[in-house]
Tab-separated table of C-alpha atoms in Angstrom:
chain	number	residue	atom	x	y	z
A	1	UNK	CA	0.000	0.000	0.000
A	2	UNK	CA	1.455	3.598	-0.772
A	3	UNK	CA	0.379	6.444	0.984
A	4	UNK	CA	0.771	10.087	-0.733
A	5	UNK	CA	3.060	12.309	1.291
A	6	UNK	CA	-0.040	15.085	1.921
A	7	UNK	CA	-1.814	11.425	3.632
A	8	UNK	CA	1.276	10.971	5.757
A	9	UNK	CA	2.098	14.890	6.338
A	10	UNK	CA	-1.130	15.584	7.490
A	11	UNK	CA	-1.082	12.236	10.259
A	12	UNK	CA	1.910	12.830	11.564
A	13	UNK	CA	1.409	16.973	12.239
A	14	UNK	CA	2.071	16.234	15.933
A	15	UNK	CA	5.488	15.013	15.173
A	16	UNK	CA	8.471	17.471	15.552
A	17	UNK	CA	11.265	15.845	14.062
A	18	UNK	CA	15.016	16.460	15.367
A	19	UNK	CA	17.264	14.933	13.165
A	20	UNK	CA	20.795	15.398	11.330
A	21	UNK	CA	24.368	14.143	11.329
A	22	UNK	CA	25.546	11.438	14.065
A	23	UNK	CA	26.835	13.397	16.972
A	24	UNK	CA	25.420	16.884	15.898
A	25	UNK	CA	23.237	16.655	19.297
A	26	UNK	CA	19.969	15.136	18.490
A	27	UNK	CA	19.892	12.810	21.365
A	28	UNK	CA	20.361	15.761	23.730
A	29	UNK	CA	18.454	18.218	22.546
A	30	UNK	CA	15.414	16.163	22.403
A	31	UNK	CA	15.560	15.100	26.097
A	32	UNK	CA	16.126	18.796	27.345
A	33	UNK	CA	13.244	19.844	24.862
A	34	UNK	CA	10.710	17.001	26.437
A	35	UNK	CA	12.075	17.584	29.860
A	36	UNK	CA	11.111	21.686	29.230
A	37	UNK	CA	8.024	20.925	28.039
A	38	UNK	CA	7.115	17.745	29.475
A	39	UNK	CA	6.591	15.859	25.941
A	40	UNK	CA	7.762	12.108	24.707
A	41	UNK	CA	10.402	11.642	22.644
A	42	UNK	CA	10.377	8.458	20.705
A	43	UNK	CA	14.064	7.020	19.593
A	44	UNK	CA	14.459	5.255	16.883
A	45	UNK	CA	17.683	3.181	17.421
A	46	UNK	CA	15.970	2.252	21.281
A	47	UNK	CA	13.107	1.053	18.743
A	48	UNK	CA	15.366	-0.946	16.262
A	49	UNK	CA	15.397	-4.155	18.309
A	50	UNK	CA	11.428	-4.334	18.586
A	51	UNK	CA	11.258	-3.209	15.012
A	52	UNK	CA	13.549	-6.458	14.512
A	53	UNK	CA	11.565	-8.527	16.297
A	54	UNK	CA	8.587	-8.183	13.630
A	55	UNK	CA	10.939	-7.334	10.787
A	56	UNK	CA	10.565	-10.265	7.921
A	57	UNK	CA	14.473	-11.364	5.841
A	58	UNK	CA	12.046	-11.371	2.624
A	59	UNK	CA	11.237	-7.728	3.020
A	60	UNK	CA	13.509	-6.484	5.175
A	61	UNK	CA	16.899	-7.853	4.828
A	62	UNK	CA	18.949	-5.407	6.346
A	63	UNK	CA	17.423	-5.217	9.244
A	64	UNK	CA	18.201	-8.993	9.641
A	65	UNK	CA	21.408	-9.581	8.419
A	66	UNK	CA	23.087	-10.902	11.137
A	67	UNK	CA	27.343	-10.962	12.162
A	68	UNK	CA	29.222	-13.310	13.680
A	69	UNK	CA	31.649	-10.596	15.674
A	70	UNK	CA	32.391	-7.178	15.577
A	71	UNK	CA	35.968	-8.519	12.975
A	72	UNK	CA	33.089	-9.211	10.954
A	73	UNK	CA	30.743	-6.416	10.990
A	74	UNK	CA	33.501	-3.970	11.128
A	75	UNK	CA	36.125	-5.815	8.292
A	76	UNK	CA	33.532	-4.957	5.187
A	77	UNK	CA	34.594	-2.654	2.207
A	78	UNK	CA	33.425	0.816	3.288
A	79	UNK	CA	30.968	0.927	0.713
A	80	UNK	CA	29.331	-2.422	1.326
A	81	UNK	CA	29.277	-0.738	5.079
A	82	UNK	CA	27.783	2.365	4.167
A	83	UNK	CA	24.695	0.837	1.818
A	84	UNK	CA	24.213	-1.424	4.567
A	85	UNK	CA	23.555	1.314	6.814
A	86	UNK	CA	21.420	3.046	4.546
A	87	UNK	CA	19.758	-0.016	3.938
A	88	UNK	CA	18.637	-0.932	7.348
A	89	UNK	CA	17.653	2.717	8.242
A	90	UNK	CA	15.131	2.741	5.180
A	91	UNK	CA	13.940	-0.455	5.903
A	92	UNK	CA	13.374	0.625	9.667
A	93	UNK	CA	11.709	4.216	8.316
A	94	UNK	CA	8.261	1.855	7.364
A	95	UNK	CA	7.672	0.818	11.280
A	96	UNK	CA	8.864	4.445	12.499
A	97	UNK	CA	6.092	6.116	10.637
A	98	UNK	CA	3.553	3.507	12.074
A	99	UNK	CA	4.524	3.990	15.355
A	100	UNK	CA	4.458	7.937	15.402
A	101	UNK	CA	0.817	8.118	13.427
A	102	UNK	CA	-0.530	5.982	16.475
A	103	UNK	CA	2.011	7.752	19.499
A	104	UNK	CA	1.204	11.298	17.918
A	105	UNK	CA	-2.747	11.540	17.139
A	106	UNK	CA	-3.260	12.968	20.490
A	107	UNK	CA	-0.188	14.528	21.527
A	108	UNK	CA	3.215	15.995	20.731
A	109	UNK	CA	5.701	13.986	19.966
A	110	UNK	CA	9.394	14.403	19.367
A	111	UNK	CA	11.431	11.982	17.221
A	112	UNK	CA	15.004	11.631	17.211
A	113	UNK	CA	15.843	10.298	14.272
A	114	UNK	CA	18.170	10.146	10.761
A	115	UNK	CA	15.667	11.405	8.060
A	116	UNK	CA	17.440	12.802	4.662
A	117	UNK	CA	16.451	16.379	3.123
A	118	UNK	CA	14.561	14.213	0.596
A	119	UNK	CA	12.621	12.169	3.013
A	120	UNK	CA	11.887	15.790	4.811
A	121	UNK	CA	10.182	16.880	2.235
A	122	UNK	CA	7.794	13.786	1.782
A	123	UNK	CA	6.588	13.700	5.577
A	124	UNK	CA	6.345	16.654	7.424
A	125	UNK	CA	6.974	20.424	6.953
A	126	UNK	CA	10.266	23.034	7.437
A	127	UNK	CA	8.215	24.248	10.825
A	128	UNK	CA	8.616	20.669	12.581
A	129	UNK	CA	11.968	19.661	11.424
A	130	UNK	CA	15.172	20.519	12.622
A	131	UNK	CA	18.534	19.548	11.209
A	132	UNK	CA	21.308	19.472	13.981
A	133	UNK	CA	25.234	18.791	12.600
A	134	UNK	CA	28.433	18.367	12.873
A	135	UNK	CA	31.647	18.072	10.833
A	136	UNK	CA	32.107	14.088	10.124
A	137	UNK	CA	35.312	13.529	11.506
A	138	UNK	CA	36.718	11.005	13.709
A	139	UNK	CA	32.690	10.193	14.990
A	140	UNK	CA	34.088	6.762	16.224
A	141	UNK	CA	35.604	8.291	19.450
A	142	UNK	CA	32.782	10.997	20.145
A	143	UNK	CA	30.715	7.665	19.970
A	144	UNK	CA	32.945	5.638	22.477
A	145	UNK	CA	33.366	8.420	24.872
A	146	UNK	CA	29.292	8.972	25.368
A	147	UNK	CA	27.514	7.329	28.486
A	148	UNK	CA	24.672	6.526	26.258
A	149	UNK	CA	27.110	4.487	23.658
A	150	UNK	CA	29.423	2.039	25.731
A	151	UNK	CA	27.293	-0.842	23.889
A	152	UNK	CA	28.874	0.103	20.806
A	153	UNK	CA	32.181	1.378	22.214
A	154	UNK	CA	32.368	-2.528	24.141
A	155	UNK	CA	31.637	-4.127	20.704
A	156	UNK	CA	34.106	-2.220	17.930
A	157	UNK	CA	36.774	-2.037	21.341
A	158	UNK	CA	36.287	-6.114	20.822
A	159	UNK	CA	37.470	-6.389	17.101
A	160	UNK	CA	40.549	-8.199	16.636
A	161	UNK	CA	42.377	-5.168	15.179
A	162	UNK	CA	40.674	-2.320	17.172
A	163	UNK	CA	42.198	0.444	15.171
A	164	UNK	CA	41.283	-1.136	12.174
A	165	UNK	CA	38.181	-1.465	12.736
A	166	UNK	CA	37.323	2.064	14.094
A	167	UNK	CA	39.071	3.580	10.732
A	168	UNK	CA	36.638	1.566	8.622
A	169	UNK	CA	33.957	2.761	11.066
A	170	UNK	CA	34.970	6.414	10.792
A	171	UNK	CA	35.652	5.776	6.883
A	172	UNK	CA	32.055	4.889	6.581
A	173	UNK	CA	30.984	7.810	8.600
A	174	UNK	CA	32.684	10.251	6.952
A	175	UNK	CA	31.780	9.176	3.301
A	176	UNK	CA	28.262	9.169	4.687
A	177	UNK	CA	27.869	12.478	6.411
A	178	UNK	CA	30.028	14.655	4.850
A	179	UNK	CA	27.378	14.404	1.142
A	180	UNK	CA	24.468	14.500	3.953
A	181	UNK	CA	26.142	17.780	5.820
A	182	UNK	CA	26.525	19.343	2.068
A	183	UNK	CA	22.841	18.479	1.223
A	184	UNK	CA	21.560	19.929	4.827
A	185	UNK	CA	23.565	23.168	4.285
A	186	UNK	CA	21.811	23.314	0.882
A	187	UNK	CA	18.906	22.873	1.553
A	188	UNK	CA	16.147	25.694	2.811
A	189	UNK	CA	15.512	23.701	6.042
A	190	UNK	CA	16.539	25.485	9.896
A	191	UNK	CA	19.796	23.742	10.641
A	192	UNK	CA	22.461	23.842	13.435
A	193	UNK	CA	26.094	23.009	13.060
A	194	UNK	CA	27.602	21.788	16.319
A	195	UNK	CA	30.852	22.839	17.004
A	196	UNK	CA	32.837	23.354	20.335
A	197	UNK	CA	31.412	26.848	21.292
A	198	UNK	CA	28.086	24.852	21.464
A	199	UNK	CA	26.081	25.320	24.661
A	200	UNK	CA	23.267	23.040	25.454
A	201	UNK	CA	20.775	25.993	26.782
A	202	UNK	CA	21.610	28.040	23.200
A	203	UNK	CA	21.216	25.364	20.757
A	204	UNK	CA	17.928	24.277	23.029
A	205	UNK	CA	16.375	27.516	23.049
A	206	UNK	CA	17.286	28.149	18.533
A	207	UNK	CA	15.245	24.903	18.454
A	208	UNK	CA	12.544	26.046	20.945
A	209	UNK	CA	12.057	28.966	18.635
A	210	UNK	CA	12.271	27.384	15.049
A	211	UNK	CA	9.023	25.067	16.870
A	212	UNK	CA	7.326	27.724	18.714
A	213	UNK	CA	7.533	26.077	21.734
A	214	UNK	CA	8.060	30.046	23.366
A	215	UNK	CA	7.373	32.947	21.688
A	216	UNK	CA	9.740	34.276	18.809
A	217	UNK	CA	9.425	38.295	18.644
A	218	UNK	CA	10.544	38.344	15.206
A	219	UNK	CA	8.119	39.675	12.737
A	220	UNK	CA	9.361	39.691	8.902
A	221	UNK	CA	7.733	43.001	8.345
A	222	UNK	CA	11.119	43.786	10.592
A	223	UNK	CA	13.617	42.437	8.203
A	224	UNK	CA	15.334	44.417	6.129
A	225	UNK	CA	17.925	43.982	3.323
A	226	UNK	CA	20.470	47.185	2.137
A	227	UNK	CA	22.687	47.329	-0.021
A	228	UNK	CA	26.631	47.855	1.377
A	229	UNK	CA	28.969	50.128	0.699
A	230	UNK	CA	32.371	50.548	1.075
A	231	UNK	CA	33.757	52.265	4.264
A	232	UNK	CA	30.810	52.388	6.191
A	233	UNK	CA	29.467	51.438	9.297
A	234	UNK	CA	27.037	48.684	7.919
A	235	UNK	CA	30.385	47.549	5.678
A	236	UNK	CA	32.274	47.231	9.214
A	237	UNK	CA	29.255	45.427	10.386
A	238	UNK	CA	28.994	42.947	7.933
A	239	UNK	CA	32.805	41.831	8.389
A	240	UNK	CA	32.468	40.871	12.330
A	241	UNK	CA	29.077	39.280	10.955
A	242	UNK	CA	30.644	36.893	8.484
A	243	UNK	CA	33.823	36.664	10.532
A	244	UNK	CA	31.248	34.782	13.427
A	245	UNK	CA	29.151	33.349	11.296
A	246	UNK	CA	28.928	29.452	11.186
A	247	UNK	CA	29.868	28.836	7.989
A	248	UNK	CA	33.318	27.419	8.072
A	249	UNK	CA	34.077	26.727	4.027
A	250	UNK	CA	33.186	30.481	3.109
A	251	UNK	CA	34.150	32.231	6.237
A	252	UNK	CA	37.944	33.271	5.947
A	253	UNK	CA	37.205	34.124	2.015
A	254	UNK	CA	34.538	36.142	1.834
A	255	UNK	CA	36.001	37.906	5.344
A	256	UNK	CA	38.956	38.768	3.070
A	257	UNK	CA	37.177	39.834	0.142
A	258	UNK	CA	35.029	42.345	2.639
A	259	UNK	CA	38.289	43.821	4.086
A	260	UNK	CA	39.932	43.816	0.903
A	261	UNK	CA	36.854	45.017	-0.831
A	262	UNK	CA	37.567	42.958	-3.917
A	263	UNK	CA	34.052	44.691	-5.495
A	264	UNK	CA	33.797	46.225	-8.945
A	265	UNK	CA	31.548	48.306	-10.945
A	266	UNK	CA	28.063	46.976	-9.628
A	267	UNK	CA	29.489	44.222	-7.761
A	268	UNK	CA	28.178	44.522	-3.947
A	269	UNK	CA	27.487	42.497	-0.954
A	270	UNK	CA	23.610	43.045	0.385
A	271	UNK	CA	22.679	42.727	3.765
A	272	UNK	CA	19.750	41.450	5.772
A	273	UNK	CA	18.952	43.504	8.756
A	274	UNK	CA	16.194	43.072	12.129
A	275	UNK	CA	16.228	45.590	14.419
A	276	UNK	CA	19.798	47.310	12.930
A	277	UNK	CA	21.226	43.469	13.379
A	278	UNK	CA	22.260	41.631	10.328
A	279	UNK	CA	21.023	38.156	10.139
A	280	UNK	CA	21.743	37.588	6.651
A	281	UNK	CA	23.942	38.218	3.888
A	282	UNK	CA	24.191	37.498	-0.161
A	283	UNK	CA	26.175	39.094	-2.508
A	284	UNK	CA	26.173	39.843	-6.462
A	285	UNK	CA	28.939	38.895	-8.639
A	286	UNK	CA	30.709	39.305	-12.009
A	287	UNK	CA	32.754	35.855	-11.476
A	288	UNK	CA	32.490	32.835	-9.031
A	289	UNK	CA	34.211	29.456	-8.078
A	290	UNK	CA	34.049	28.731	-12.142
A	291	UNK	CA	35.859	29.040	-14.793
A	292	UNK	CA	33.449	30.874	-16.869
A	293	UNK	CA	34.067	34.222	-17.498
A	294	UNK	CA	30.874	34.990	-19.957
A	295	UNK	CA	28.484	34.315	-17.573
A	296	UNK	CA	27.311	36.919	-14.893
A	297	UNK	CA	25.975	37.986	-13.268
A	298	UNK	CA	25.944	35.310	-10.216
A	299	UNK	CA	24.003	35.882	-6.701
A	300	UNK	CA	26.475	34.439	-4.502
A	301	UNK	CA	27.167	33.422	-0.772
A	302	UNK	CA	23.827	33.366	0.202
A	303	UNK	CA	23.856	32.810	4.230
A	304	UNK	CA	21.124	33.202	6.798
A	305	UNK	CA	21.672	33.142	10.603
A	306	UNK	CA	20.395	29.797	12.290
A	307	UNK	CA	18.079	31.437	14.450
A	308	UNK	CA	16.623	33.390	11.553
A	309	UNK	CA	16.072	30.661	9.376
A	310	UNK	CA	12.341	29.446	8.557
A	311	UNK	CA	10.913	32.674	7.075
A	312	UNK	CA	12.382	32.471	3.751
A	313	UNK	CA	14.741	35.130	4.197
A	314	UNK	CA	16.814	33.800	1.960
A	315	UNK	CA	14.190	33.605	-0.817
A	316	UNK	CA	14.320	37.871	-0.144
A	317	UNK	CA	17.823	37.962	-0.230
A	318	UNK	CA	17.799	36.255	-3.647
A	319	UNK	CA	14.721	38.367	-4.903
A	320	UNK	CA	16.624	41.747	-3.628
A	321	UNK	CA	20.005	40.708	-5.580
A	322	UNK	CA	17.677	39.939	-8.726
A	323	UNK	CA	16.031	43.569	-8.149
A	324	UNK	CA	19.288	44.940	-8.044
A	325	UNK	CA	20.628	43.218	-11.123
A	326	UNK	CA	17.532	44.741	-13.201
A	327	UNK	CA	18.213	47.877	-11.914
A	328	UNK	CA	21.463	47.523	-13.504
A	329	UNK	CA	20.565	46.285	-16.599
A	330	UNK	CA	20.720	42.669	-16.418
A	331	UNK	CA	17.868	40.327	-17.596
A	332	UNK	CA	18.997	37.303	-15.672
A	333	UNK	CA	20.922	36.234	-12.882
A	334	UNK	CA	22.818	32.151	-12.095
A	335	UNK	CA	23.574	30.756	-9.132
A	336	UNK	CA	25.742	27.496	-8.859
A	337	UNK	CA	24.254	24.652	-6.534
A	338	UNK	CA	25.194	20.798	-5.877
A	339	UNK	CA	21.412	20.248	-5.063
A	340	UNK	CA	18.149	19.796	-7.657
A	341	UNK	CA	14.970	21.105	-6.332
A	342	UNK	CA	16.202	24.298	-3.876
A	343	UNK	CA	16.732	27.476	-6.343
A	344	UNK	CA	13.982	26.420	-8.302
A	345	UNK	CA	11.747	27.516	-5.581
A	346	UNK	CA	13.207	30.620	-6.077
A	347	UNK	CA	12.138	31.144	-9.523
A	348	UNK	CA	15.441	29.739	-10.724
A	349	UNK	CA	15.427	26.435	-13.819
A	350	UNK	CA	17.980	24.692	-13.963
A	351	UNK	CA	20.482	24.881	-17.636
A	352	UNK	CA	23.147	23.187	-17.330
A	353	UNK	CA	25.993	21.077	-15.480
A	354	UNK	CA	29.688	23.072	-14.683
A	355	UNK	CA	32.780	22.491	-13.716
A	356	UNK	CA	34.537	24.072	-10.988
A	357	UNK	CA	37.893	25.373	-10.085
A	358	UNK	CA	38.431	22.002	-8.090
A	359	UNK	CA	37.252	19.413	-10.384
A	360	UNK	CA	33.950	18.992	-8.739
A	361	UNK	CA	30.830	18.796	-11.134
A	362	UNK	CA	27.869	21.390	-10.649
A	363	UNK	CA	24.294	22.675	-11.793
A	364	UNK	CA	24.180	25.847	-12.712
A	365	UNK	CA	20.726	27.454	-12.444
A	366	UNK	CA	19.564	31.013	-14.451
A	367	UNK	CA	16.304	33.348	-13.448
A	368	UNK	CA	15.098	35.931	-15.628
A	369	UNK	CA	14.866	39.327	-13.780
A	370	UNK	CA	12.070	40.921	-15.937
């Protein structure tokens, strides 16, 4: 039997969903969030073994496959490991939604889980999701090292060749979360990166305000977005802004291209501003990590402020740099993505695969401005 995703959206409304990378804080959040508001939180890996128990080899073969010892289960190809894993959560995904239709139709009910940007989409919405992350390296001993994991940290610590065995492990990890981290970052759902300025109470409270589990005083008729120009206070601004802001790949460039000012002509970074704080940025472009000088021009580092994300400030950002471009002449505007399905909520189509300055392969999307 297939359900249609409005079916399952609209059963599981009760659900708030706090999911993401291994070790970005999901477990921990969701306790201090149920123990705040006195709510359940339903666990899917404490759930695997009953799951099991009614799980059938013919349909669900992952979920069955069974290892001798932990030489075993950790000595396969890191591929083999890694579909595995995605194997057995998918299979698992069919008695999670079960469970939370029946848990949920009469209460609140928070699931820590591992749902994709793709599966996101199919069963609930942006409001009751939240993706919490964190860079996927060396997982195996932030695993080991947690109370709430010695079961695993007694089994991999068992392999014949312990080292081995947790470098396949964090191998597998790695290849798995760092595309997953990539996609989350990409994607126009509220996410949280983890890193080791994290405080339980903060990351809590972003997540009790993406929900609306206490009041948010933000009101988008609030938000503005400027333009920035050189040598000015909002310029100065908008360097300590991207110099603190949480994301790591962009940060040191475009902090150097800001104190540099490396902008031309009608080049300029825009700004997006509540309450004379900037919560936002984006910028417009004649050139960007492509080898392709005739097109331009491209709407670029688009970044929005964790708290602040959820009321498609981005999607203004984006509409503000296309404004801009018009005013300036242009009929259209690209912007480069990894993803399919994200820009072309924001008017964008997609037109063709690039190439980038490291190799890596590209969509490149174009919106007309008029």
């Amino acid at each position: 039997m297939i359900f249609q995703d409005n079916v399952i959206k609209e059963y599981l409304k009760n659900v708030y969903f706090i999911t993401g990378t291994p070790c970005g804080g999901k477990t921990t959040i969701s306790r201090e969030l149920a123990r705040r508001h006195n709510l359940i939180v339903y666990d899917i890996d404490e759930q695997f073994a009953e799951h099991q128990k009614i799980s059938d080899p013919a349909f669900q073969p992952a979920m069955n496959k069974v290892f001798q010892d932990a030489d075993e289960f950790f000595g396969r190809p890191v591929e083999e490991y890694k579909k595995w894993l995605i194997d057995n959560t998918r299979e698992q995904l069919d008695f999670v939604l079960l469970d939370l239709i029946r848990l949920s139709r009469n209460q609140i009910v928070l699931c820590d889980c591992h749902l994709t940007v793709e599966e996101a989409e199919k069963f609930t919405d942006p409001s009751r999701i939240v993706f919490l992350i964190k860079e996927p390296s060396n997982l195996v001993e932030d695993y080991c090292n947690r109370p709430d994991h010695q079961g695993f940290s007694n089994f991999i610590n068992s392999a014949f060749d312990t080292e081995k065995a947790k470098a396949v492990c964090n191998a597998t990890l790695r290849s798995l979360n760092e595309k997953r981290c990539q996609d989350i970052r990409g994607s126009n759902y509220y996410w949280i990166e983890r890193t080791c300025k994290s405080t339980v109470r903060e990351t809590t409270e972003k997540v009790e305000r993406h929900f609306g589990f206490i009041k948010n005083d933000f009101n988008i008729d609030a938000l503005e977005i400027k333009k920035v120009d050189k040598d000015t206070d909002l310029a100065e601004k908008l360097i300590r802004f991207v110099e603190n802001f949480s994301w790591e790949e962009v940060k040191e460039h475009m902090s150097e291209v800001l104190r540099t000012w490396e902008f031309t002509d009608w080049e300029t970074p825009f700004a997006a501003m509540v309450n004379g704080q900037i919560v936002g940025m984006a910028s417009i472009m004649k050139t960007d990590y492509y080898p392709l000088p005739e097109i331009y021009p491209w709407v670029s580092s688009v970044f929005v402020t964790e708290e602040y994300r959820g009321y498609r400030i981005s999607e203004k950002l984006i509409d503000f740099a296309n404004a801009y471009a018009k005013e300036k002449g242009f009929d259209r505007t690209y912007i480069p993505s990894e993803h399919t399905g994200l820009y072309e909520k924001y008017g964008y189509r997609y037109l063709r695969d690039i190439v980038n300055y490291g190799n890596g392969r590209d969509k490149l999307y174009v919106r007309e401005t008029k």
